[in-house]
PDB file of C-alpha atoms in Angstrom:
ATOM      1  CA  UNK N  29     -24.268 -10.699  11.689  1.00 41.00           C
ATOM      2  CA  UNK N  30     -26.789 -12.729   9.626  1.00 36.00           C
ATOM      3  CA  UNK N  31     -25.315 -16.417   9.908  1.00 38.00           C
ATOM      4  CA  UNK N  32     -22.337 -17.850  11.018  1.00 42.00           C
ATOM      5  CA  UNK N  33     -19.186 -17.189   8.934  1.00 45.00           C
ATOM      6  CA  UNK N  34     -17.461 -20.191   7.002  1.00 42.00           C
ATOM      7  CA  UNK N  35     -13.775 -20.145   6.969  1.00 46.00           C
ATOM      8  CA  UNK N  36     -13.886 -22.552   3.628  1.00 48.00           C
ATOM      9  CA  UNK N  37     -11.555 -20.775   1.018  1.00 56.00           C
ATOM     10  CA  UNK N  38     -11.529 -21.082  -2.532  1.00 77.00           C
ATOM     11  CA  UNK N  39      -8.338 -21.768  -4.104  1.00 82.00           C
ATOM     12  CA  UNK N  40      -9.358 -18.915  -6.727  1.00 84.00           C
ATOM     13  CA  UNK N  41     -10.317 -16.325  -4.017  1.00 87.00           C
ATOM     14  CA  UNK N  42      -6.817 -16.754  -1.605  1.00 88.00           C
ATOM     15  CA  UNK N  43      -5.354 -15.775  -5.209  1.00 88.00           C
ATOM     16  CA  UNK N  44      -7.236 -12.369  -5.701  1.00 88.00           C
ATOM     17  CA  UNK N  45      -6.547 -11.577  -2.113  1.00 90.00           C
ATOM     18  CA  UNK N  46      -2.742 -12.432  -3.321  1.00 88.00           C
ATOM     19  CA  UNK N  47      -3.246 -10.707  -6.677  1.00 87.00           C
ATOM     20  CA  UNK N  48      -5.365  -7.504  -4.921  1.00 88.00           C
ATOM     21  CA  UNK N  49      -2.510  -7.050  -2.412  1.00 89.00           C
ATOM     22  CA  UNK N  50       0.750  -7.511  -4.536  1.00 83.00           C
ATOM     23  CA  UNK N  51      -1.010  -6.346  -7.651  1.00 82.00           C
ATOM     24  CA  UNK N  52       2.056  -5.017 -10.326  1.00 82.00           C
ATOM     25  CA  UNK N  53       2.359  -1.770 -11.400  1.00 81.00           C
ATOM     26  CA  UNK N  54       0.904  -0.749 -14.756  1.00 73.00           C
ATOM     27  CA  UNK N  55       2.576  -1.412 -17.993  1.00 69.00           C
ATOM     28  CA  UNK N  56       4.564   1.236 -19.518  1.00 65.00           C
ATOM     29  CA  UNK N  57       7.751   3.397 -20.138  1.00 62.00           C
ATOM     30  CA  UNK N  58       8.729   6.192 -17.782  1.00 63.00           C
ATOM     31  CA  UNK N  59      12.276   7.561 -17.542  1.00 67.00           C
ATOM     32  CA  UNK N  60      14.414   9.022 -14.914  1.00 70.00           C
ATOM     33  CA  UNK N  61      14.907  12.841 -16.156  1.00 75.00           C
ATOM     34  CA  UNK N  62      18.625  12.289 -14.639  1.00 77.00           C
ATOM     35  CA  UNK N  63      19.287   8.906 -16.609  1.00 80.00           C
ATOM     36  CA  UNK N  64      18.430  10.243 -20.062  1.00 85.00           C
ATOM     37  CA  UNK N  65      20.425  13.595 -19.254  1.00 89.00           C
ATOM     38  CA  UNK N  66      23.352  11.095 -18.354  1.00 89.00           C
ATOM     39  CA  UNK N  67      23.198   8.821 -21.609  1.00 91.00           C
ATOM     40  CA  UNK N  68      22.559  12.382 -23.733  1.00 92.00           C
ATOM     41  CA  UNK N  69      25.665  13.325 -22.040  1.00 93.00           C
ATOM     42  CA  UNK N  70      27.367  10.726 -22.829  1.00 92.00           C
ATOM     43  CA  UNK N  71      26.251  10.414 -26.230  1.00 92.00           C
ATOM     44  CA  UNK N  72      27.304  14.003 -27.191  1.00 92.00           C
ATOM     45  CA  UNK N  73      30.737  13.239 -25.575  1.00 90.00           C
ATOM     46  CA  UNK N  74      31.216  10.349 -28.332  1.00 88.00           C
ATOM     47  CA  UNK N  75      30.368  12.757 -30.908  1.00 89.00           C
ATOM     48  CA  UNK N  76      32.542  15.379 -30.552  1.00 89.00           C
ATOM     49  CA  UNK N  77      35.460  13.397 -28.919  1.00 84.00           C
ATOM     50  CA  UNK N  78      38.170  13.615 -31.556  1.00 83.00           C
ATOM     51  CA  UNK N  79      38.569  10.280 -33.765  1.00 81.00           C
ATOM     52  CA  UNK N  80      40.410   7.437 -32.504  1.00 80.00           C
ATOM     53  CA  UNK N  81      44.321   7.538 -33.452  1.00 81.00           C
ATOM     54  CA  UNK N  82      44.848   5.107 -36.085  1.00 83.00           C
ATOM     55  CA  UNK N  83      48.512   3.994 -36.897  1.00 82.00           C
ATOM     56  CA  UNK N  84      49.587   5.466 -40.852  1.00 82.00           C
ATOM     57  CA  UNK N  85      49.871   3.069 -43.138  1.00 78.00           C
ATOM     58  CA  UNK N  86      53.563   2.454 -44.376  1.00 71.00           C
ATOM     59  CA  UNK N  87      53.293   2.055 -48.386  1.00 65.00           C
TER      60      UNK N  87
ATOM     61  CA  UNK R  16     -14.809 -22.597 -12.971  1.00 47.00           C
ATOM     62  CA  UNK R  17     -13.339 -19.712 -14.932  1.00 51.00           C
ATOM     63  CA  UNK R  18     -16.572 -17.855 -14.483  1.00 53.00           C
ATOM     64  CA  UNK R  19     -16.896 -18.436 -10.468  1.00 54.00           C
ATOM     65  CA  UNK R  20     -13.487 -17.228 -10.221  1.00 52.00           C
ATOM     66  CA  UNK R  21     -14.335 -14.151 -12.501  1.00 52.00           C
ATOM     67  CA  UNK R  22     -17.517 -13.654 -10.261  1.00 55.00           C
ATOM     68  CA  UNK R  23     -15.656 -14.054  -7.039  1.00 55.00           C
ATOM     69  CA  UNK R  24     -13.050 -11.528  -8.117  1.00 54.00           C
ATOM     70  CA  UNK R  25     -15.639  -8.559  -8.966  1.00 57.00           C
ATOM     71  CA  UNK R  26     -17.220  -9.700  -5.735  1.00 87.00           C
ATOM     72  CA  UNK R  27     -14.113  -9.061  -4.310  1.00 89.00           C
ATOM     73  CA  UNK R  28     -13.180  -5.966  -5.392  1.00 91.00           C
ATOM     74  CA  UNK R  29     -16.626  -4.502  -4.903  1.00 92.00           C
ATOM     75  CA  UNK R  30     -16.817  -5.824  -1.189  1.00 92.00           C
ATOM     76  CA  UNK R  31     -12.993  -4.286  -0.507  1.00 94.00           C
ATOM     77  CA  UNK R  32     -14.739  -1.023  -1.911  1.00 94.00           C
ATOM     78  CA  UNK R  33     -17.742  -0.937   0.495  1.00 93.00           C
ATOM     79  CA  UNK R  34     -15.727  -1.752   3.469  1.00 93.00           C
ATOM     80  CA  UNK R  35     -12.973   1.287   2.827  1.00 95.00           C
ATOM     81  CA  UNK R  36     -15.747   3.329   2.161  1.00 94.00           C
ATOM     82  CA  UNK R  37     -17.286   2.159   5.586  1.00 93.00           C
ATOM     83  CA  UNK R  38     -13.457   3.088   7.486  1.00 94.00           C
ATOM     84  CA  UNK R  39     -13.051   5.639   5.297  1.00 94.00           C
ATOM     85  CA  UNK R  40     -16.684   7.737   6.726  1.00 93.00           C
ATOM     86  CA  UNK R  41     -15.866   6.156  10.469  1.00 91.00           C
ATOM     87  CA  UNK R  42     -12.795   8.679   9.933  1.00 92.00           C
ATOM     88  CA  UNK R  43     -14.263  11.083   8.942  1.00 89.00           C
ATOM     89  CA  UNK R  44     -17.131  10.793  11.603  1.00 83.00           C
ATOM     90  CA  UNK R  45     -19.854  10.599   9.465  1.00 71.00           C
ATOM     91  CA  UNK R  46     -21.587   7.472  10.980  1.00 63.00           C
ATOM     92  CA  UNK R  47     -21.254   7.337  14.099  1.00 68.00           C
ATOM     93  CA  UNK R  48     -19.612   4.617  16.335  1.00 77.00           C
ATOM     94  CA  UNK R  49     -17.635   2.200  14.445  1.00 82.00           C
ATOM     95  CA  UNK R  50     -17.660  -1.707  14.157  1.00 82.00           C
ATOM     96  CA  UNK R  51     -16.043  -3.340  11.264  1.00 83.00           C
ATOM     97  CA  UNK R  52     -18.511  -6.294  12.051  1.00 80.00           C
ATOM     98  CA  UNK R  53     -21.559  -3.742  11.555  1.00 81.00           C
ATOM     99  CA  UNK R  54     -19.496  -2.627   7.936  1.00 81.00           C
ATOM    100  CA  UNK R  55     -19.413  -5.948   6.627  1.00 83.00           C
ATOM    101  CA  UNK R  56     -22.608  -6.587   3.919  1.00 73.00           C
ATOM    102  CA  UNK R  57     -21.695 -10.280   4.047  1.00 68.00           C
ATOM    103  CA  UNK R  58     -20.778 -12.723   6.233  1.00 66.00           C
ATOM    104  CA  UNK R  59     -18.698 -15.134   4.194  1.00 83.00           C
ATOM    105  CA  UNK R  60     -15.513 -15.717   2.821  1.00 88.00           C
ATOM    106  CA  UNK R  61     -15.680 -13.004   0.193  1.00 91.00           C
ATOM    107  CA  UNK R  62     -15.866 -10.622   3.469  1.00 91.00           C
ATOM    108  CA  UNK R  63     -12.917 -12.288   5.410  1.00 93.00           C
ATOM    109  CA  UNK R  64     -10.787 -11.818   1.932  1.00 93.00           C
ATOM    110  CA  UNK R  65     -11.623  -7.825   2.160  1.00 94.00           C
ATOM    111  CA  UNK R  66     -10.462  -7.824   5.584  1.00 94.00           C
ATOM    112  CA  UNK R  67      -7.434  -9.536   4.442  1.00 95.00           C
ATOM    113  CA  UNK R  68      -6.824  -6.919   1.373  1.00 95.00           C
ATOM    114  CA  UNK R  69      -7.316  -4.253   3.625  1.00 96.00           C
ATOM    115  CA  UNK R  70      -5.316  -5.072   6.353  1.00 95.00           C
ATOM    116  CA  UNK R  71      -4.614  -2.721   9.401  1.00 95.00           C
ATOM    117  CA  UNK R  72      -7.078   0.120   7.929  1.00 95.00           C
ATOM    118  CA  UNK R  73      -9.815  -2.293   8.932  1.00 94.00           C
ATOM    119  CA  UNK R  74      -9.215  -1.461  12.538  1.00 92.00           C
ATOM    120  CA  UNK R  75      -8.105   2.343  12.106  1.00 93.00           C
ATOM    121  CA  UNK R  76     -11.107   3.887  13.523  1.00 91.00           C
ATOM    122  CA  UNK R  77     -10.086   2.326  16.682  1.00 89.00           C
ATOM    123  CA  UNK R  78      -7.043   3.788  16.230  1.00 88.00           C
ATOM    124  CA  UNK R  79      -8.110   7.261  15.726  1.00 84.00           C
ATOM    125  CA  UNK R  80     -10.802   6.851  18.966  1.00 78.00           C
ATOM    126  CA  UNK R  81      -8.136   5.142  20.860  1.00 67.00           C
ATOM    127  CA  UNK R  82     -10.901   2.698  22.065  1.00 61.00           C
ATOM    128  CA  UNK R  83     -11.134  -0.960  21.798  1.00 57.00           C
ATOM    129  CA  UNK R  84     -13.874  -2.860  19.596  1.00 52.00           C
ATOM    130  CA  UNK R  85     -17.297  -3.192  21.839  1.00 57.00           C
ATOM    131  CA  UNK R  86     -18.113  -6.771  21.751  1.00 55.00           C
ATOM    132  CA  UNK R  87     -16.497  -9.745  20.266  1.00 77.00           C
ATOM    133  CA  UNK R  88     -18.131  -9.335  17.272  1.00 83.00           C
ATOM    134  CA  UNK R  89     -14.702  -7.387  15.428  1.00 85.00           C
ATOM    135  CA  UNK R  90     -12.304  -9.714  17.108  1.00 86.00           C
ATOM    136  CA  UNK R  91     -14.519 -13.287  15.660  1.00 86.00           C
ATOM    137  CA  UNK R  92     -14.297 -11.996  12.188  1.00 89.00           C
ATOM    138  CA  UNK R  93     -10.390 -10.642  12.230  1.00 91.00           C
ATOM    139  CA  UNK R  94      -9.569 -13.858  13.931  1.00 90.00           C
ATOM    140  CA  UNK R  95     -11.382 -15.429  11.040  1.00 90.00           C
ATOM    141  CA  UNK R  96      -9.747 -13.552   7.976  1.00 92.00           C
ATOM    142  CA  UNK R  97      -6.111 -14.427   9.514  1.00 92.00           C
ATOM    143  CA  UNK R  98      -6.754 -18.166   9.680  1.00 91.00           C
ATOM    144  CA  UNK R  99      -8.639 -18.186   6.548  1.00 91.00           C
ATOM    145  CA  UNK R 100      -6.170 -16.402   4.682  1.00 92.00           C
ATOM    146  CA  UNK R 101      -2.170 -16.659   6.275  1.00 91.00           C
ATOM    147  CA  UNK R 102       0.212 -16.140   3.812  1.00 89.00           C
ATOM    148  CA  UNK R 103       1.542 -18.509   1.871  1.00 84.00           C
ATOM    149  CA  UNK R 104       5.089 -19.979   1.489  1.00 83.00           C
ATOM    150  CA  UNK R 105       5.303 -18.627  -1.865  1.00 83.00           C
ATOM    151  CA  UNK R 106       3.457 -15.210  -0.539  1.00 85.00           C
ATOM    152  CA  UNK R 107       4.934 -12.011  -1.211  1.00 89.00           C
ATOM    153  CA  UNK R 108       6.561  -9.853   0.794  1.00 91.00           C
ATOM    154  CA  UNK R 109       3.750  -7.435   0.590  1.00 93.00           C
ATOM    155  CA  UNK R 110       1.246 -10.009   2.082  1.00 94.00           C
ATOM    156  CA  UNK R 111       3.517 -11.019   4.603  1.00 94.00           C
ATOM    157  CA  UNK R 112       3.726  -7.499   6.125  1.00 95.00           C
ATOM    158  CA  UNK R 113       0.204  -6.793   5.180  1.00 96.00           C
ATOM    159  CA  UNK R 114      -0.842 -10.161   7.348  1.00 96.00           C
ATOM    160  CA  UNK R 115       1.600  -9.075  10.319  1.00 94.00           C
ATOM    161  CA  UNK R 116       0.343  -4.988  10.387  1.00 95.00           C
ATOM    162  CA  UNK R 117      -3.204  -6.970  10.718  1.00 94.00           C
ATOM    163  CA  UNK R 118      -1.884  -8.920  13.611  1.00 93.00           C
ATOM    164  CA  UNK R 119      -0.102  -6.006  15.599  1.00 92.00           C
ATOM    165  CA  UNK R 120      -3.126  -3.713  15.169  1.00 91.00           C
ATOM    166  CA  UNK R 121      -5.501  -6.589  16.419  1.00 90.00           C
ATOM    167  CA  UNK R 122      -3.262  -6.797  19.160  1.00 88.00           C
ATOM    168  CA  UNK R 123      -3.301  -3.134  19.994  1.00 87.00           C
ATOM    169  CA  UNK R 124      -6.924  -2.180  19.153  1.00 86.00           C
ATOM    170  CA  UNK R 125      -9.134  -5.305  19.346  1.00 85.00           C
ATOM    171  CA  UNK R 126      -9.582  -7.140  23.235  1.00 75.00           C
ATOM    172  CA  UNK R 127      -7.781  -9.989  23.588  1.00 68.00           C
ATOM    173  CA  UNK R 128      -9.389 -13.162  23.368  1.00 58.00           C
ATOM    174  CA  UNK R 129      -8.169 -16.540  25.532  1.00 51.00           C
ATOM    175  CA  UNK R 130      -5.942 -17.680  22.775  1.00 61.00           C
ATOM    176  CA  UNK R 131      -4.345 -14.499  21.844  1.00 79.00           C
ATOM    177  CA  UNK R 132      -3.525 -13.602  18.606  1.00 86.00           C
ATOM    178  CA  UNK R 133      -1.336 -15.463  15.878  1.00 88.00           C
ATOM    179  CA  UNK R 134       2.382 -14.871  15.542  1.00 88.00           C
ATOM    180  CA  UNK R 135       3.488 -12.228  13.849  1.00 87.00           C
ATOM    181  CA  UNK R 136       5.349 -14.067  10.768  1.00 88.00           C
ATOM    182  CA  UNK R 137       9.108 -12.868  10.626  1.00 89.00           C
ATOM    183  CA  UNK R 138       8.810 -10.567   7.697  1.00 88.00           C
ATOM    184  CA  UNK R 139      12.142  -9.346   5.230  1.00 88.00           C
ATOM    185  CA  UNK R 140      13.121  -5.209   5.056  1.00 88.00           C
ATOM    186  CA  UNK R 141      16.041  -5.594   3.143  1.00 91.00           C
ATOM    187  CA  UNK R 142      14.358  -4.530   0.112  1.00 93.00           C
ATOM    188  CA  UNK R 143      13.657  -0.832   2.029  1.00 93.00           C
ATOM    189  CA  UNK R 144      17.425  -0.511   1.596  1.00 94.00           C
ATOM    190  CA  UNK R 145      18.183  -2.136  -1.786  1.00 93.00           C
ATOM    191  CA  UNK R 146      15.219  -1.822  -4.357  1.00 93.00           C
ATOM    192  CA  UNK R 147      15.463   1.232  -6.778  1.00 93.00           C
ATOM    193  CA  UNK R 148      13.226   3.949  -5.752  1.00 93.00           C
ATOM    194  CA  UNK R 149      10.553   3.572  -8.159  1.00 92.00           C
ATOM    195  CA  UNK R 150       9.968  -0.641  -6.838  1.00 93.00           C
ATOM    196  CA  UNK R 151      10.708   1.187  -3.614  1.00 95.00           C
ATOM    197  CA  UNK R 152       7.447   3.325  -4.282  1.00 95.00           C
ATOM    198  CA  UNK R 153       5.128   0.668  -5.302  1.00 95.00           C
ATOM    199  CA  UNK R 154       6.188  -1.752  -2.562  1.00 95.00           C
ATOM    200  CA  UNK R 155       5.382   0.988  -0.108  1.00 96.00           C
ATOM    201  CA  UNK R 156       2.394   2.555  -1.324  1.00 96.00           C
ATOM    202  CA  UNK R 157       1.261  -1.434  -1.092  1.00 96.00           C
ATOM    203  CA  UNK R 158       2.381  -1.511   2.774  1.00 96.00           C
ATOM    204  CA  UNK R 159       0.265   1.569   3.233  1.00 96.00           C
ATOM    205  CA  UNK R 160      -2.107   0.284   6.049  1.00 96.00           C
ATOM    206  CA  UNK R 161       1.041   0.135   8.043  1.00 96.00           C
ATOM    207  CA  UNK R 162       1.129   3.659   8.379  1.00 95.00           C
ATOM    208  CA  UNK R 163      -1.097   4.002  11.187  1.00 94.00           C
ATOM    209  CA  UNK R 164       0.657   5.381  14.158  1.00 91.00           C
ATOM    210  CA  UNK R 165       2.380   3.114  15.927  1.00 89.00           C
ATOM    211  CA  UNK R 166       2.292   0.527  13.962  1.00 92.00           C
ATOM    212  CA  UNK R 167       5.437  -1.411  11.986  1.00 92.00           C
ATOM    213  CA  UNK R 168       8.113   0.843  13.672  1.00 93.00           C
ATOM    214  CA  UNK R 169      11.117  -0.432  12.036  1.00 93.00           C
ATOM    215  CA  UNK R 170       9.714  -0.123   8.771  1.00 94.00           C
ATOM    216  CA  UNK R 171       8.857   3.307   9.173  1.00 94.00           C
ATOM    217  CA  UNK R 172      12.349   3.836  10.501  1.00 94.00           C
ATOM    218  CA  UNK R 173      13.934   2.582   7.195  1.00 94.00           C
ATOM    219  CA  UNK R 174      11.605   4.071   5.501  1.00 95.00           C
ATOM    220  CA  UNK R 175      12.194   7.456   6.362  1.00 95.00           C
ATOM    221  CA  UNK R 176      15.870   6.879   5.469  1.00 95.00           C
ATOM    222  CA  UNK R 177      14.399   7.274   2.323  1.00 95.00           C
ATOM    223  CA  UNK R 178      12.038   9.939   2.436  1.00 95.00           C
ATOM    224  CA  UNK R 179      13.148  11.860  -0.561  1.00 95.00           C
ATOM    225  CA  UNK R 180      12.901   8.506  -2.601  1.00 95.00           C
ATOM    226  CA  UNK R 181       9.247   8.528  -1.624  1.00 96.00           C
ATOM    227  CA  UNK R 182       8.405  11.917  -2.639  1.00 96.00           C
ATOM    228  CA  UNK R 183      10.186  11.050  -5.729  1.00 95.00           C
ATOM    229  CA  UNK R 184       7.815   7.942  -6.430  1.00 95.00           C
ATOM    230  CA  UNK R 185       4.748  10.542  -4.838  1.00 96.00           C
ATOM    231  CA  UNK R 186       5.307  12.495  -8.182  1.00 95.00           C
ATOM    232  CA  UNK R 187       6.019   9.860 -10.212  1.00 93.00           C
ATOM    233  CA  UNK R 188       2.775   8.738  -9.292  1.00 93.00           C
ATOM    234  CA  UNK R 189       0.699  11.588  -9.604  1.00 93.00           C
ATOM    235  CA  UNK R 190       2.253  11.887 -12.836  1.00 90.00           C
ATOM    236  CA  UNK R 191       1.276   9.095 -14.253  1.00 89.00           C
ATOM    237  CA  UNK R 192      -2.273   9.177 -12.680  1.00 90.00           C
ATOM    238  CA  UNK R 193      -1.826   6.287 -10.556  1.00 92.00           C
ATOM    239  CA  UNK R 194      -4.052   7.557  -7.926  1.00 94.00           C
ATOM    240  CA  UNK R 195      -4.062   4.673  -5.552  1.00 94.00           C
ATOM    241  CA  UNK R 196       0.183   4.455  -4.778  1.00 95.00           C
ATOM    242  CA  UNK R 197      -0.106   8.301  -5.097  1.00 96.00           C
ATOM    243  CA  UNK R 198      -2.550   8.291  -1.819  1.00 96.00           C
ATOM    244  CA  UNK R 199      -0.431   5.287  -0.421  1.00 96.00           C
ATOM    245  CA  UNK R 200       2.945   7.247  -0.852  1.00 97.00           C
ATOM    246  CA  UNK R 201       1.514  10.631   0.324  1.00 96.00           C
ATOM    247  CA  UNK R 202       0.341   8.818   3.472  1.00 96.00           C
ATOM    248  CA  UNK R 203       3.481   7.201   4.486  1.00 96.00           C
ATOM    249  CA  UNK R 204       4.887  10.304   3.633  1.00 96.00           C
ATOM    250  CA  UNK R 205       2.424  12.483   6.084  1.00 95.00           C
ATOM    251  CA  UNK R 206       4.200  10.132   9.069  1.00 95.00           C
ATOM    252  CA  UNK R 207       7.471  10.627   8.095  1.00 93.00           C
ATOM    253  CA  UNK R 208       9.360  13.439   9.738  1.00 91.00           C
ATOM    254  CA  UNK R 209      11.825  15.425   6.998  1.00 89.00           C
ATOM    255  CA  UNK R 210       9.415  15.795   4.285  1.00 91.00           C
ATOM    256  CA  UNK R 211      10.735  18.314   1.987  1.00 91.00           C
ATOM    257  CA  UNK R 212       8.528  21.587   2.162  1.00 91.00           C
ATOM    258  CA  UNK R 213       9.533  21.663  -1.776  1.00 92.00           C
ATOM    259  CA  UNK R 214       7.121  18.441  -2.173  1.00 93.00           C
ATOM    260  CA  UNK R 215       4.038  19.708  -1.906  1.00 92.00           C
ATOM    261  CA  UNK R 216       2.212  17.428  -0.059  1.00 94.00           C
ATOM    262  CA  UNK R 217      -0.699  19.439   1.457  1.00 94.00           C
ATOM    263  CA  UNK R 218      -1.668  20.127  -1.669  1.00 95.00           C
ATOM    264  CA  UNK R 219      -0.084  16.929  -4.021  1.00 95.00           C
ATOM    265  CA  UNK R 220      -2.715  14.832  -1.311  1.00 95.00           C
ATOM    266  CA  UNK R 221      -6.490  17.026  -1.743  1.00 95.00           C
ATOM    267  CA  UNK R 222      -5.133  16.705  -5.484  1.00 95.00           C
ATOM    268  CA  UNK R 223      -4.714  13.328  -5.526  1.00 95.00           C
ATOM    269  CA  UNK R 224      -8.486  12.994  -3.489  1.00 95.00           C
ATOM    270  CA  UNK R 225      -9.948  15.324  -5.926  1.00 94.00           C
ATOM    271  CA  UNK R 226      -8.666  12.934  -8.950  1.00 94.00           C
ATOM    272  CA  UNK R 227      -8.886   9.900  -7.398  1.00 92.00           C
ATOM    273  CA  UNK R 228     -12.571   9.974  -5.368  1.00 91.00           C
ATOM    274  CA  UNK R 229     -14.011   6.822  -7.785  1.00 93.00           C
ATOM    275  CA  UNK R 230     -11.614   4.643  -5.969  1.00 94.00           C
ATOM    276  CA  UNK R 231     -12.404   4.140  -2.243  1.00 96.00           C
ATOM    277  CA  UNK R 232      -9.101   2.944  -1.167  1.00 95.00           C
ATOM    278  CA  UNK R 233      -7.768   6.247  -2.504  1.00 96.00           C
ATOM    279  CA  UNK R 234     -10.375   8.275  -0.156  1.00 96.00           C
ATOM    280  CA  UNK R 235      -9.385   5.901   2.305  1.00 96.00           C
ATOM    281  CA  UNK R 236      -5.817   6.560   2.033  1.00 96.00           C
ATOM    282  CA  UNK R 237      -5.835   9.973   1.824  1.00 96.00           C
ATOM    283  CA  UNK R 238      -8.591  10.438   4.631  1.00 96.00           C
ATOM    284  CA  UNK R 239      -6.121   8.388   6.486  1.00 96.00           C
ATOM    285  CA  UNK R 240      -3.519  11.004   5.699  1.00 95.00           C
ATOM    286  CA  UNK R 241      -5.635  13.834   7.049  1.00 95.00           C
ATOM    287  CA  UNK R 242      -7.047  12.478  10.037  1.00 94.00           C
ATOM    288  CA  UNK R 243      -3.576  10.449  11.568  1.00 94.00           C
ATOM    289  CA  UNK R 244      -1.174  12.831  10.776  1.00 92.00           C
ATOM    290  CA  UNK R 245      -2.720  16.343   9.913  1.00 92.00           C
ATOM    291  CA  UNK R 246      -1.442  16.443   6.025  1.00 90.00           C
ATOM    292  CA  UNK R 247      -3.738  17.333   2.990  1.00 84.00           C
ATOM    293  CA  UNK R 248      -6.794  18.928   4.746  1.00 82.00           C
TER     294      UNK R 248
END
């Protein structure tokens, strides 16, 4: 090696090194095929799901 | 101060590149004998912070020759990256495996020196069991380095509890073009035992090279794949 290495750190370099190995994942919207067949389920259940009994109203 | 930082971080990035490219050929036994010393453009901290990044893969050729480093050379710079950069209190779980793989492989591929090498920092797995697959994915395609055989046992162990969760985030990935946890997932996967035959691999990995070659850490990762466990060629 050319010179002797320096162990002096930058505060802004031991943060890439943080950032580079715990970097997030990318912004953005992804569903779970079984999730949305659940809530479509679920949803079409409510529709066609006779309506709620209602007490008659005594005139 | 804003632009030293910028500089230091496509420094950074750029250095990480050339040294997976430099494991990534010693793999493939395109450049003869290794030393991570004689991959290493630079000599300063920039160079001890790619070691860092890249963690156990630094010292995979060794791995794959089942020979130790010739010379001290490897051993003075590793030794350097893990003082220089230990995590830190608020450090996340990623770096604190990442810094601990670095350790055990030093320990098993480098000679040791006098002092011996740091502690391995106790390091939390309850997340393996708990986190929803797809932070499951990402977490592990981030521990990827620890795939080298041998290393990080019990993770592997809980890990392939959840092999099918893997292959789920392995598609997920590929799907979304993420090339880099793609690779990282496929390579865990290519140690696990129980992969289903359904997956793909083989073929979801040279895919994955094929899109993925302008990153080196994907070449690296899938090379890795390939060479350690057989899967993708």
């Amino acid at each position: 090696m050319a010179s002797q290495l320096t162990a002096p750190v930058g505060a802004a370099l031991a943060a890439e090194v943080e950032d580079l190995l715990g970097s997030a994942e990318p912004e953005g919207i992804y569903r779970d095929t079984r999730e949305c067949t659940g809530i479509l389920l679920l949803a079409g259940l409510l529709l066609l799901s006779p309506p709620t009994p209602r007490p008659k109203s005594v005139r | 101060m804003a632009e030293q930082a910028q500089q230091e971080s496509t420094s950074l990035s750029a250095v990480v590149a050339d040294v997976a490219t430099g494991v990534a050929l010693a793999l493939e036994g395109e450049c003869g004998s290794y030393a991570l010393s004689g991959v290493l453009a630079q000599d300063d901290a920039v160079a001890l912070a790619a070691i860092r990044v890249l963690g156990a893969d630094v010292l995979a050729p060794y791995a794959l020759h089942g020979g130790a480093a010739r010379g001290g050379a490897d051993e003075t710079v590793v030794r350097k990256a893990l003082a220089a950069y230990p995590p830190r209190a608020d450090a996340s779980e990623v770096s604190v495996w990442t810094y601990r793989g670095l350790v055990e492989a030093s320990r098993a591929y480098l000679p040791g020196g006098p002092g011996g090498w740091p502690p391995e920092p106790p390091a939390e797995s309850e997340w393996v069991r708990t986190e929803p697959w797809p932070r499951l994915a990402h977490r592990a395609s981030q521990l990827a380095a620890l795939s080298l055989p041998g290393l990080a046992p019990g993770l592997a162990a809980d890990l392939a509890v959840r092999t099918e969760d893997l292959a789920r985030g392995f598609v997920r990935a590929v799907r979304r073009r993420d090339w880099l946890q793609a690779a990282g997932l496929g390579r865990w996967l290519a140690r696990l035992p129980d992969v289903p035959e359904t997956l793909g691999l083989d073929a979801g990995l040279r895919y994955v090279r094929r899109m993925g070659d302008s990153d080196a850490r994907v070449t690296l990762q899938v090379t890795a794949a390939r060479r350690f466990h057989g899967r993708g060629a």
